[in-house]
Amino acid sequence: MIELKGVTKEYAMGTQTVHALRGVDLTIADGEFVAIMGPSGSGKSTLMNMIGCLDLPTAGTYHLDGVDVSDMSDDEQARVRNKHVGFVFQQFNLLARTPALKQVALPLMYAGVGRKERTERAAAALASVGLADRMDHRPDELSGGQQQRVAIARALATEPSIILADEPTGALDTQSGEEIMGIFETLNTQGKTVILVTHDPDVAARAHRIIRVRDGRVQQPAAEQRQERHESE
Amino acid sequence: MNLSESFLSALDTLAAHKLRSALTMLGVIIGVAAVIALMAIGNGVQSSITDEITSVGSNLIVVSPDMEHSGGYPPLSLADVEALADPLNAPAVSSVAASVAGNREVTAGGNSVTTSVSGVTANYFEVVNLGEFQAGDGLTQADVDTKARVVVLGASVASELFDGENPVGRMVKIDGASYEVVGVLAEQGQTLAGNPDENVYAPITTAQARLYADRTRTGKHAVSSITAQARSETEADAAIEQIEATLREAHGLTGDDESDFSTFSQTALLETVNTITATLTAFLGAIAGISLLVGGIGIMNIMLVSVTERTREIGVRKAIGALRRDILGQFLLESILMSAIGGLAGIALGWLLAQAFSLALDATAVVDAQTVLMATGFAAAVGLVFGLYPAWRASKLRPIEALRYE
């Protein structure tokens, strides 16, 4: 359960103060499949960072599964991310020269899981995204779609409740993108909360709810969203 | 985070940039090798000098004339030797020898050589530790008492004059007078006191009467130096005091009169030489240490570059849950590993250099455990100290900024 109340984010850029978020109230229930959309500079990236515990709000509160995470230290945030959030990035962000199995085991290593259990769980995660036969492959030996699947397996390794994907199909061809979307849908039916950040209306349309961000504010309700999307795209 | 895994992963990262890692390590390799080699050479020189000094005989005290305070006359004579040999005067002295020295042409058959000809007391060879003869024997007290025309030859002089034949019983000529060879010294090699192999020794009385006419102010035959042996090393200081008191009294010096001689003990010489060589060694080590420092700065430089290059990687690691200490440890391990590998290679290289030096200069360079430990410790410390800042920078990176970094 993600609950943001009156979240604002300001940061200084040169002499100016940028208001990235201006009082966001947002609730995402467990098991939801949502898409966050919005033009560049709308604050959607800041919102994503906030939800992913990569950033802290200037004001307002953020409760993740009932725990206040709005005022945490770097390391506390890192532990929350490790346990609750799986990240999938547009550019995959795999470690160079590292075999798939090790990539996927990395979050488990940071979680302090022993080597044997870690390897087993990483292998299971890779198998669940259809890469059981690619465990020893390095990123440069894998296609874009396969790399993104390794990234998803890595996001799943610690069995977080939330998958946060930032333009996950942005760097992929249509077919690979379709496969990746299929994986997200499967994960959602298995009960994961899936949050996509995207520009692509077709990708966003696969979600069950679209959250539109503009000028640092979340626009609701859903009825207006659909209409606005048709106007702007 | 498992240490052996972190270790392997750090090795992996270093291996991914082989040339860069090797060049970075080179700084440490050169630094450590320089420390090891220079310290080894310094220690080698020190021990060979020490060996030479002690080979002359320990507990020795040499009394030399101080012509500046003797009014132009040589101050020392055999009377002084007798005074010092009296246990009532100098109880800490066990034996006293004297010599008078100069250069003369020595001929035998068709061969001639101009070399140092010394007049010595009968116990001289024993006192200055030259007591081994390859042929014949030393000088006797009777030789000295009768001013016998006999000589003992150094090893080189003997072979030059007699072309390898046994000279004992044959005659040599010095200043026109004939002397019978009674003994040949075993080969000694260069010592701090000169080279006995190049020396010819006659009884001191013979030399005083026939070769060296210098006399003291009171008209006694002069001696060039007196060598006394203390009963033990611990009594060396007492022996020096007794010698000085005895000689001052014998020379009629009182109160503030400057002594017309100077004393120098083997231990004092040893201490002086050790102090000098130790300082020199430390100095060389310090210079080598500077190169190690430069190597450390090289590590820091490359680690800072590495942190910048891998900003995105750091961002990803943090996003998936790496704590600050995980990142800190990762980068620190890489720099320590670089300096440690460089340190080991440097020890090997330094050892090789020391061996090469030993061969080239016929001295023994001593690579001691202390130096190796020190250099290793220093190298690891260099990796730690100079790796700390880049690693700290890496651990401080904020994940959102690191992820955004192109």
XYZ file of C-alpha atoms in Angstrom:
639
model
C 0.000 0.000 0.000
C 1.444 3.296 -1.155
C 0.062 6.442 0.486
C 1.366 9.894 -0.348
C -0.172 12.849 1.480
C 0.573 16.435 0.532
C 3.969 15.507 -0.817
C 5.986 18.415 -2.128
C 9.474 18.390 -3.481
C 11.581 21.470 -4.002
C 15.173 21.636 -4.978
C 17.537 24.398 -5.886
C 18.808 24.669 -9.416
C 21.288 27.510 -9.519
C 19.551 30.431 -7.866
C 16.063 29.190 -8.709
C 13.913 26.910 -6.644
C 12.280 24.190 -8.685
C 8.910 22.962 -7.439
C 8.972 19.428 -8.783
C 5.974 18.264 -6.790
C 3.347 20.623 -5.393
C 1.291 18.679 -2.904
C 0.619 15.225 -4.273
C -2.031 13.022 -2.672
C -1.859 9.549 -4.092
C -2.829 6.097 -2.960
C -1.912 2.928 -4.800
C -3.356 -0.233 -3.342
C -1.578 -3.566 -3.192
C -1.868 -5.493 -6.429
C -2.727 -2.494 -8.596
C -1.334 -2.059 -12.094
C -0.897 1.647 -12.737
C 0.806 3.811 -15.321
C 2.228 7.237 -14.493
C 2.155 9.569 -17.456
C 3.049 13.141 -18.016
C 5.178 15.386 -20.189
C 8.836 16.069 -19.488
C 9.279 18.341 -16.510
C 5.855 17.453 -15.135
C 7.375 15.904 -12.027
C 6.620 12.319 -12.938
C 10.261 11.257 -12.533
C 10.384 12.909 -9.127
C 7.164 11.135 -8.214
C 8.626 7.829 -9.337
C 11.805 8.440 -7.300
C 9.627 9.323 -4.325
C 7.575 6.132 -4.609
C 10.769 4.118 -5.094
C 12.368 5.601 -1.968
C 15.179 7.073 -4.025
C 14.231 10.565 -2.872
C 12.726 12.188 0.178
C 9.841 14.681 0.169
C 10.473 18.284 1.208
C 7.120 18.258 2.938
C 4.219 15.830 3.302
C 4.297 12.165 4.227
C 4.787 8.883 2.457
C 3.653 5.657 4.071
C 4.756 2.423 2.469
C 2.841 -0.562 3.864
C 1.957 1.621 6.820
C 5.526 2.623 7.582
C 6.497 6.274 7.361
C 9.391 6.409 4.922
C 9.405 10.184 4.416
C 12.294 10.893 6.769
C 14.839 8.142 6.431
C 18.615 8.001 6.219
C 20.380 6.840 3.059
C 20.939 3.362 4.415
C 17.402 3.008 5.787
C 16.063 3.935 2.371
C 18.430 1.434 0.763
C 17.029 -1.325 2.994
C 13.459 -0.360 2.128
C 14.258 -0.397 -1.593
C 16.007 -3.720 -1.267
C 13.068 -5.321 0.477
C 9.999 -3.664 -1.012
C 10.784 -2.217 -4.433
C 12.100 -3.801 -7.604
C 13.423 -1.362 -10.200
C 13.345 -1.831 -13.958
C 15.024 0.868 -16.045
C 14.750 1.901 -19.664
C 18.474 1.241 -20.248
C 18.346 -2.052 -18.284
C 21.241 -0.857 -16.080
C 22.864 -4.231 -15.800
C 26.442 -4.439 -14.533
C 28.915 -4.904 -17.373
C 30.826 -8.195 -17.612
C 28.625 -9.815 -14.995
C 26.784 -13.068 -15.773
C 22.991 -13.014 -15.492
C 22.906 -15.214 -12.421
C 25.258 -12.886 -10.523
C 23.292 -9.807 -11.606
C 20.106 -11.267 -10.227
C 21.808 -12.477 -7.035
C 23.190 -8.998 -6.310
C 20.165 -7.582 -4.418
C 20.084 -10.788 -2.375
C 23.743 -10.335 -1.563
C 23.031 -6.815 -0.303
C 20.136 -8.295 1.691
C 22.637 -10.571 3.401
C 21.323 -13.825 1.961
C 23.847 -16.685 1.995
C 25.504 -17.755 -1.223
C 23.685 -21.036 -1.705
C 20.189 -19.704 -1.084
C 21.013 -16.625 -3.099
C 22.018 -18.654 -6.134
C 18.909 -20.806 -5.903
C 16.575 -17.839 -5.636
C 18.343 -15.980 -8.450
C 18.068 -19.039 -10.687
C 14.360 -19.313 -9.886
C 13.841 -15.632 -10.704
C 15.636 -16.045 -14.029
C 13.577 -19.124 -14.829
C 10.385 -17.208 -14.090
C 11.231 -14.709 -16.846
C 12.142 -17.498 -19.271
C 15.921 -17.234 -19.058
C 16.736 -20.558 -17.384
C 19.121 -21.297 -20.249
C 20.927 -17.943 -20.126
C 22.198 -17.854 -16.554
C 25.889 -17.649 -17.436
C 25.464 -15.107 -20.213
C 26.895 -11.649 -19.833
C 24.838 -8.599 -20.872
C 26.777 -8.208 -24.131
C 25.807 -11.770 -25.031
C 22.105 -11.061 -24.626
C 19.529 -9.265 -26.781
C 17.834 -6.107 -25.521
C 14.699 -8.023 -24.615
C 16.728 -10.652 -22.788
C 18.678 -7.990 -20.926
C 15.458 -6.376 -19.787
C 14.221 -9.752 -18.620
C 17.414 -10.174 -16.586
C 16.695 -6.745 -15.099
C 13.163 -7.829 -14.230
C 14.478 -11.018 -12.653
C 16.869 -8.869 -10.610
C 13.933 -6.668 -9.549
C 12.044 -9.800 -8.486
C 14.918 -11.482 -6.654
C 14.140 -10.178 -3.175
C 10.414 -10.771 -3.780
C 9.346 -7.147 -3.340
C 5.674 -6.221 -3.375
C 6.199 -3.317 -5.794
C 7.735 -3.357 -9.278
C 8.651 0.125 -10.431
C 9.454 0.331 -14.126
C 10.707 3.477 -15.832
C 9.995 3.318 -19.572
C 10.736 -0.400 -19.540
C 9.978 -0.852 -23.242
C 11.525 2.433 -24.373
C 14.720 0.852 -25.657
C 13.134 -2.286 -27.115
C 11.624 -3.273 -30.438
C 7.883 -3.874 -30.574
C 8.011 -7.622 -30.142
C 10.423 -7.553 -27.194
C 8.407 -4.717 -25.682
C 5.296 -6.847 -26.020
C 6.997 -9.751 -24.241
C 8.121 -7.502 -21.414
C 4.611 -6.083 -21.026
C 3.352 -9.664 -20.897
C 5.697 -10.360 -18.008
C 4.448 -7.310 -16.107
C 0.855 -8.395 -16.619
C 1.680 -11.871 -15.351
C 3.420 -10.410 -12.316
C 0.383 -8.253 -11.637
C -1.948 -11.250 -11.770
C 0.395 -12.929 -9.276
C -0.340 -10.053 -6.898
C 2.559 -7.637 -7.411
C 1.885 -3.941 -7.493
C 3.190 -2.821 -10.896
C 3.894 0.851 -11.550
C 4.959 1.892 -15.037
C 6.313 5.307 -15.862
C 5.867 5.909 -19.564
C 5.324 8.303 -22.424
C 3.785 5.613 -24.571
C -0.052 5.654 -24.498
C -0.219 2.081 -25.795
C 1.914 0.905 -22.884
C -0.072 3.002 -20.447
C -3.312 1.561 -21.843
C -2.283 -1.873 -20.576
C -2.442 -0.582 -17.006
C -5.650 -0.655 -15.017
C -5.261 2.933 -13.929
C -3.454 5.915 -15.382
C -2.048 8.595 -13.122
C -1.392 11.800 -15.015
C 1.132 14.240 -13.648
C 1.292 17.839 -14.767
C 3.072 20.800 -13.174
C 3.881 18.811 -10.106
C 0.317 17.772 -9.460
C -1.592 14.550 -9.959
C -4.709 14.942 -12.074
C -7.763 12.962 -11.166
C -10.354 11.542 -11.546
C -9.939 8.766 -14.071
C -12.804 9.890 -16.302
C -10.981 13.067 -17.231
C -7.704 11.272 -17.778
C -8.882 9.348 -20.751
C -10.260 12.446 -22.380
C -7.134 14.469 -21.751
C -4.979 11.752 -23.176
C -6.866 11.910 -26.444
C -6.448 15.660 -26.567
C -2.750 15.762 -25.851
C -1.506 12.816 -27.885
C 28.814 -9.278 1.926
C 31.151 -12.242 1.779
C 34.795 -11.197 1.838
C 36.164 -13.787 -0.570
C 33.426 -12.936 -3.062
C 34.101 -9.231 -2.754
C 37.743 -10.062 -3.217
C 37.099 -11.982 -6.435
C 34.761 -9.321 -7.730
C 37.383 -6.640 -7.041
C 39.989 -8.732 -8.870
C 37.520 -9.045 -11.723
C 37.108 -5.296 -11.934
C 40.864 -4.757 -11.935
C 41.271 -7.420 -14.621
C 38.691 -5.637 -16.766
C 41.101 -2.695 -17.067
C 44.375 -4.583 -17.226
C 46.606 -1.853 -18.618
C 45.219 0.788 -16.324
C 45.512 -1.405 -13.252
C 49.035 -2.443 -14.217
C 50.170 1.137 -14.740
C 48.618 2.182 -11.455
C 50.314 -0.692 -9.675
C 53.605 0.239 -11.332
C 53.796 3.289 -9.102
C 53.549 1.109 -6.005
C 55.826 -1.552 -7.520
C 58.574 0.989 -8.138
C 58.096 2.546 -4.718
C 58.231 -0.725 -2.812
C 61.066 -2.099 -4.941
C 63.051 1.078 -4.325
C 62.463 0.862 -0.570
C 63.432 -2.815 -0.443
C 66.466 -2.494 -2.703
C 67.851 0.676 -1.104
C 67.314 -0.575 2.430
C 68.925 -3.885 1.489
C 71.892 -2.149 -0.071
C 72.202 0.153 2.913
C 72.068 -2.768 5.321
C 74.547 -4.675 3.177
C 77.022 -1.820 3.165
C 76.589 -1.364 6.891
C 77.206 -5.022 7.675
C 80.220 -5.257 5.413
C 81.766 -2.176 7.016
C 80.952 -3.550 10.457
C 82.527 -6.868 9.527
C 85.671 -5.134 8.371
C 85.959 -3.140 11.537
C 85.384 -6.088 13.832
C 87.692 -8.308 11.768
C 90.561 -6.028 12.756
C 89.857 -7.124 16.309
C 87.300 -6.015 18.779
C 88.098 -3.937 21.876
C 90.910 -2.165 20.061
C 91.925 1.350 21.034
C 94.217 3.218 18.681
C 96.395 6.042 19.991
C 97.569 8.426 17.280
C 99.843 11.472 17.502
C 98.158 14.870 17.451
C 100.892 16.897 15.761
C 99.005 20.175 16.219
C 99.500 19.977 19.963
C 102.900 18.343 20.106
C 105.051 21.286 19.091
C 106.113 19.769 15.791
C 107.715 16.676 17.344
C 106.153 13.241 17.095
C 104.845 12.715 20.628
C 104.670 8.930 20.982
C 107.542 6.568 21.754
C 108.196 3.050 22.987
C 108.415 4.486 26.494
C 104.703 5.244 26.202
C 104.076 1.656 25.111
C 105.898 0.416 28.199
C 103.921 2.774 30.416
C 100.636 1.542 28.979
C 101.652 -2.105 29.273
C 102.093 -1.631 33.033
C 98.918 -2.936 34.711
C 99.423 -0.445 37.525
C 98.867 2.379 35.027
C 96.196 0.863 32.806
C 94.593 -2.191 34.424
C 91.833 -2.325 31.786
C 94.409 -2.780 29.026
C 95.407 -6.362 28.279
C 98.064 -5.817 25.629
C 99.761 -2.962 23.812
C 101.376 -2.978 20.394
C 103.053 -0.183 18.460
C 104.105 0.525 14.931
C 106.161 3.017 12.980
C 105.305 3.317 9.322
C 106.515 4.709 6.003
C 107.060 3.749 2.373
C 110.238 2.139 1.099
C 111.416 0.323 -1.973
C 111.795 -3.382 -1.281
C 113.785 -5.579 -3.698
C 114.428 -9.276 -4.006
C 116.399 -10.732 -6.916
C 115.220 -8.814 -9.978
C 111.885 -7.754 -8.489
C 111.209 -4.577 -6.651
C 108.136 -3.003 -5.136
C 107.611 0.276 -3.340
C 105.258 -0.329 -0.492
C 104.484 0.355 3.126
C 107.216 -0.868 5.437
C 106.213 -0.883 9.084
C 108.209 -1.445 12.169
C 106.075 -3.324 14.669
C 106.327 -4.801 18.143
C 106.390 -8.578 18.431
C 102.799 -8.794 19.638
C 101.491 -6.535 16.842
C 100.143 -9.330 14.640
C 98.242 -10.815 17.521
C 96.828 -7.525 18.807
C 95.523 -6.281 15.433
C 94.299 -9.757 14.566
C 96.715 -10.601 11.743
C 97.942 -13.716 13.517
C 97.730 -16.154 10.619
C 100.741 -17.031 8.516
C 100.792 -18.935 5.258
C 104.497 -19.620 5.722
C 107.041 -19.199 8.510
C 106.202 -17.248 11.609
C 105.833 -13.781 13.066
C 108.414 -11.593 14.730
C 109.739 -12.581 18.133
C 110.587 -10.483 21.135
C 114.200 -11.525 20.556
C 114.021 -10.040 17.035
C 112.849 -6.780 18.587
C 115.392 -6.832 21.430
C 118.323 -7.520 19.079
C 117.139 -5.214 16.298
C 117.305 -8.269 14.043
C 117.257 -7.685 10.317
C 114.225 -9.863 9.616
C 110.887 -9.133 7.937
C 107.420 -10.587 7.621
C 105.816 -10.051 4.203
C 102.197 -9.453 3.326
C 100.705 -11.989 0.915
C 100.719 -9.743 -2.184
C 104.201 -8.384 -1.548
C 105.518 -11.936 -1.136
C 104.102 -13.141 -4.444
C 105.264 -10.017 -6.286
C 108.811 -10.270 -5.011
C 109.247 -14.031 -5.164
C 106.900 -14.942 -8.027
C 104.976 -17.426 -5.954
C 107.983 -19.242 -4.491
C 108.254 -19.668 -0.745
C 110.188 -16.600 0.461
C 110.904 -17.855 3.975
C 114.658 -17.953 4.505
C 115.342 -15.765 1.439
C 116.585 -12.190 1.608
C 115.026 -8.860 0.642
C 116.787 -5.515 0.395
C 115.412 -2.317 1.926
C 117.469 0.892 1.670
C 120.490 -1.151 0.709
C 120.424 -3.427 3.751
C 119.503 -7.104 3.560
C 116.713 -8.627 5.676
C 115.806 -12.260 6.050
C 112.182 -13.190 5.412
C 110.899 -15.121 8.425
C 107.220 -15.284 7.628
C 104.462 -14.533 5.171
C 101.024 -13.421 6.350
C 97.939 -15.205 5.154
C 95.915 -13.170 2.706
C 93.807 -10.623 4.622
C 92.075 -8.386 2.112
C 91.458 -4.686 2.483
C 90.753 -3.534 6.007
C 89.924 -0.126 7.383
C 93.465 0.066 8.762
C 94.957 -0.401 5.312
C 95.888 -3.488 3.378
C 98.174 -5.909 5.276
C 98.717 -7.866 2.043
C 100.671 -4.899 0.675
C 102.738 -4.448 3.815
C 106.244 -5.411 4.936
C 106.795 -5.754 8.663
C 110.152 -5.433 10.417
C 110.893 -5.355 14.173
C 110.065 -1.885 15.434
C 113.533 -1.347 16.869
C 115.152 -2.307 13.571
C 112.908 0.092 11.681
C 113.594 2.895 14.147
C 117.320 2.365 13.915
C 117.636 1.888 10.172
C 114.589 3.327 8.368
C 112.730 5.973 10.332
C 114.845 8.416 12.262
C 112.013 10.573 13.719
C 112.500 11.382 17.360
C 110.329 12.870 20.048
C 111.062 16.173 21.744
C 113.002 14.287 24.379
C 115.075 12.431 21.791
C 113.422 9.064 21.925
C 112.642 7.096 18.776
C 109.121 7.911 17.687
C 106.279 5.482 16.968
C 103.458 6.266 14.532
C 100.682 4.662 16.453
C 99.971 2.600 19.524
C 97.261 -0.043 19.491
C 95.934 -1.211 22.843
C 93.515 -3.977 23.515
C 90.964 -3.600 26.321
C 90.377 -6.630 28.496
C 86.764 -6.696 27.349
C 84.311 -4.583 25.424
C 82.759 -3.331 28.657
C 86.137 -2.139 29.848
C 86.888 -0.214 26.660
C 85.776 3.133 28.084
C 87.767 2.602 31.272
C 90.787 1.602 29.178
C 90.546 4.829 27.177
C 90.484 6.903 30.369
C 93.441 5.055 31.805
C 95.412 5.379 28.556
C 94.761 9.095 28.388
C 95.696 9.654 32.018
C 98.861 7.569 31.695
C 100.042 9.286 28.519
C 99.269 12.781 29.794
C 101.300 12.085 32.870
C 104.137 10.560 30.825
C 104.135 13.615 28.541
C 104.074 15.991 31.470
C 100.704 17.481 30.575
C 98.605 19.004 33.341
C 95.314 20.793 33.834
C 94.011 22.395 30.693
C 96.962 21.362 28.473
C 95.745 19.906 25.201
C 96.703 16.274 24.739
C 99.343 15.715 22.078
C 97.685 12.456 21.028
C 94.218 11.213 20.317
C 92.523 7.959 21.140
C 90.002 6.173 19.096
C 88.286 2.953 20.032
C 86.972 0.254 17.816
C 83.570 0.514 19.496
C 83.479 4.260 18.996
C 84.383 3.766 15.343
C 81.755 1.093 15.022
C 79.160 3.327 16.620
C 80.080 6.251 14.413
C 80.019 4.153 11.254
C 76.760 2.516 12.275
C 75.194 5.871 12.979
C 76.320 7.188 9.609
C 75.227 4.168 7.600
C 71.946 3.876 9.492
C 71.224 7.524 8.772
C 72.171 6.982 5.149
C 69.973 3.919 4.906
C 67.055 5.706 6.501
C 67.610 8.614 4.159
C 67.623 6.345 1.109
C 64.541 4.598 2.469
C 62.804 7.936 2.930
C 63.537 8.946 -0.653
C 62.203 5.597 -1.813
C 59.230 6.182 0.474
C 58.448 9.354 -1.434
C 58.139 7.331 -4.634
C 55.761 5.039 -2.782
C 53.756 8.089 -1.796
C 53.614 9.145 -5.430
C 52.415 5.634 -6.253
C 49.668 6.109 -3.686
C 48.594 9.356 -5.275
C 48.431 7.463 -8.584
C 46.052 4.991 -6.981
C 43.876 7.772 -5.635
C 43.821 9.437 -9.029
C 42.764 6.312 -10.873
C 40.216 5.388 -8.217
C 38.625 8.830 -8.539
C 38.428 8.330 -12.295
C 36.976 4.905 -11.713
C 34.326 6.240 -9.329
C 33.293 8.840 -11.900
C 33.197 6.282 -14.697
C 31.134 3.890 -12.669
C 28.718 6.452 -11.277
C 25.825 4.663 -12.988
C 26.918 1.306 -11.638
C 27.032 2.811 -8.150
C 23.543 4.231 -8.723
C 22.200 0.840 -9.755
C 23.837 -0.913 -6.823
C 22.320 1.615 -4.437
C 18.899 1.384 -6.097
C 18.803 -2.357 -5.532
C 19.817 -2.007 -1.906
C 23.574 -1.490 -1.507
C 24.367 0.284 1.758
C 27.000 2.971 2.001
C 29.436 0.570 3.592
C 28.911 -1.914 0.747
C 30.014 0.666 -1.810
C 32.788 1.953 0.438
C 34.102 -1.550 0.975
C 33.936 -2.388 -2.705
C 36.060 0.554 -3.821
C 38.400 0.367 -0.856
C 39.047 -3.286 -1.558
C 39.944 -2.483 -5.146
C 42.516 0.107 -4.157
C 43.960 -2.049 -1.374
C 44.170 -4.964 -3.763
C 46.016 -2.836 -6.296
C 48.532 -1.638 -3.739
C 48.911 -5.103 -2.220
C 49.577 -6.765 -5.577
C 51.894 -3.891 -6.458
C 53.565 -4.331 -3.082
C 54.205 -8.044 -3.624
C 55.554 -7.448 -7.114
C 57.657 -4.625 -5.692
C 59.152 -6.907 -3.048
C 60.102 -9.412 -5.752
C 61.589 -6.678 -7.919
C 63.395 -5.094 -4.978
C 64.839 -8.462 -4.003
C 66.083 -8.992 -7.561
C 67.648 -5.529 -7.582
C 69.345 -6.244 -4.268
C 70.732 -9.521 -5.625
C 71.942 -7.765 -8.766
C 73.660 -5.210 -6.565
C 75.273 -7.965 -4.524
C 76.693 -9.541 -7.660
C 77.801 -6.287 -9.230
C 79.518 -4.799 -6.197
C 80.633 -7.939 -4.432
C 78.796 -6.907 -1.284
C 75.944 -8.688 0.371
C 72.684 -6.788 0.168
C 70.543 -7.911 3.058
C 66.784 -8.077 2.466
C 65.580 -8.479 6.018
C 62.110 -9.462 7.158
C 61.688 -6.146 8.905
C 62.128 -4.209 5.669
C 59.775 -6.526 3.784
C 57.130 -6.217 6.494
C 57.547 -2.465 6.619
C 57.285 -2.057 2.852
C 54.265 -4.350 2.672
C 52.570 -2.566 5.508
C 53.357 0.779 3.983
C 52.032 -0.304 0.583
C 48.795 -1.613 2.083
C 48.465 1.567 4.118
C 48.990 3.585 0.946
C 46.135 1.670 -0.711
C 43.933 2.201 2.324
C 44.697 5.877 2.838
C 44.597 6.876 -0.812
C 41.633 4.616 -1.568
C 39.602 5.979 1.296
C 38.654 9.295 -0.233
C 37.516 7.940 -3.631
C 35.608 5.132 -1.910
C 33.991 7.620 0.445
C 32.997 9.760 -2.542
C 31.466 6.717 -4.201
C 29.517 5.789 -1.083
C 28.169 9.328 -0.784
C 26.734 9.415 -4.305
C 22.981 9.882 -4.300
C 21.290 7.132 -6.272
C 18.943 9.368 -8.286
C 21.801 11.543 -9.467
C 24.030 8.526 -10.069
C 21.327 6.842 -12.139
C 20.789 9.960 -14.205
C 24.541 10.250 -14.887
C 25.492 9.669 -18.522
